[in-house]
Amino acid sequence: MSAVPLLRAATVDDLDAIWTIEAAVFGAEAWSREMLREELTADHRAYLALEGEDGAVLGYAGLLSVGTEGDIQTIALAPRRAAPAWGER
């Protein structure tokens, strides 16, 4: 593992970590766990996970892409783990 966070494809194995961040960041407006599971496995979706040097998921982002159109569905960093500039690059 690297001292610099790693951006990698998210999988359904990341669901627990992603849902924990989702609930912490978005509160009452958070997507449900099942909605996130569907997003991680649905066609035309690409999700990325930001992984720290300890292997923990520190953040995530999701994209819906159909044909030549794309839409960022969600993006979040874990509040207690967010370091300056991670979300700015």
Coordinates of C-alpha atoms in Angstrom, one line a residue:
M1 CA 0.0 0.0 0.0
S2 CA 1.1 3.6 -0.7
A3 CA 1.2 6.6 1.5
V4 CA -0.9 8.4 -1.1
P5 CA -4.5 7.3 -1.3
L6 CA -5.4 5.0 -4.2
L7 CA -8.3 5.6 -6.5
R8 CA -9.7 2.3 -7.7
A9 CA -12.9 0.7 -9.0
A10 CA -15.5 0.2 -6.3
T11 CA -17.2 -3.1 -5.9
V12 CA -20.1 -4.5 -3.9
D13 CA -17.5 -5.6 -1.4
D14 CA -17.1 -1.9 -0.6
L15 CA -20.9 -1.5 0.2
D16 CA -20.5 -1.4 4.0
A17 CA -17.8 1.3 3.9
I18 CA -19.6 3.3 1.2
W19 CA -22.9 3.2 3.0
T20 CA -21.3 4.3 6.3
I21 CA -19.8 7.3 4.5
E22 CA -23.1 8.0 2.7
A23 CA -25.1 8.1 6.0
A24 CA -22.5 10.3 7.7
V25 CA -22.3 12.8 4.9
F26 CA -25.9 13.0 3.7
G27 CA -27.8 12.2 6.9
A28 CA -31.6 12.0 6.3
E29 CA -31.0 12.5 2.6
A30 CA -28.7 9.5 2.3
W31 CA -29.5 6.8 -0.3
S32 CA -30.6 3.5 1.2
R33 CA -28.1 0.6 1.5
E34 CA -30.1 -1.3 -1.2
M35 CA -30.1 1.7 -3.5
L36 CA -26.3 1.9 -3.2
R37 CA -26.0 -1.9 -3.8
E38 CA -28.1 -1.4 -7.0
E39 CA -25.9 1.5 -8.1
L40 CA -22.7 -0.5 -7.5
T41 CA -24.0 -3.4 -9.7
A42 CA -26.1 -1.7 -12.3
D43 CA -25.4 -1.3 -16.0
H44 CA -24.1 2.1 -17.2
R45 CA -22.6 2.9 -13.7
A46 CA -19.0 3.4 -12.7
Y47 CA -18.1 3.8 -9.1
L48 CA -14.7 4.7 -7.7
A49 CA -13.4 4.2 -4.2
L50 CA -10.6 6.2 -2.5
E51 CA -8.6 3.8 -0.5
G52 CA -6.2 4.8 2.3
E53 CA -2.9 3.1 3.0
D54 CA -4.6 0.9 5.6
G55 CA -7.0 -0.4 2.9
A56 CA -10.0 1.6 4.4
V57 CA -12.4 3.3 2.0
L58 CA -12.0 7.0 2.6
G59 CA -14.4 8.2 -0.1
Y60 CA -16.3 7.3 -3.2
A61 CA -17.8 8.7 -6.4
G62 CA -20.4 7.4 -8.9
L63 CA -21.1 8.1 -12.5
L64 CA -24.0 7.2 -14.7
S65 CA -23.0 6.9 -18.4
V66 CA -25.3 6.2 -21.3
G67 CA -24.0 6.7 -24.8
T68 CA -22.3 10.0 -25.0
E69 CA -24.0 11.4 -21.9
G70 CA -22.6 11.2 -18.4
D71 CA -23.8 12.4 -15.0
I72 CA -22.0 12.4 -11.6
Q73 CA -24.5 10.6 -9.3
T74 CA -22.7 11.1 -6.0
I75 CA -19.4 11.9 -4.5
A76 CA -18.3 12.0 -0.8
L77 CA -15.4 11.8 1.6
A78 CA -15.5 10.3 5.1
P79 CA -15.7 13.4 7.3
R80 CA -13.4 12.2 10.1
R81 CA -10.8 10.8 7.6
A82 CA -10.8 13.6 5.0
A83 CA -7.4 15.3 4.6
P84 CA -6.9 18.8 3.1
A85 CA -6.9 18.8 -0.7
W86 CA -8.1 15.2 -1.3
G87 CA -11.4 16.4 -2.7
E88 CA -9.7 19.3 -4.7
R89 CA -7.5 17.3 -7.1

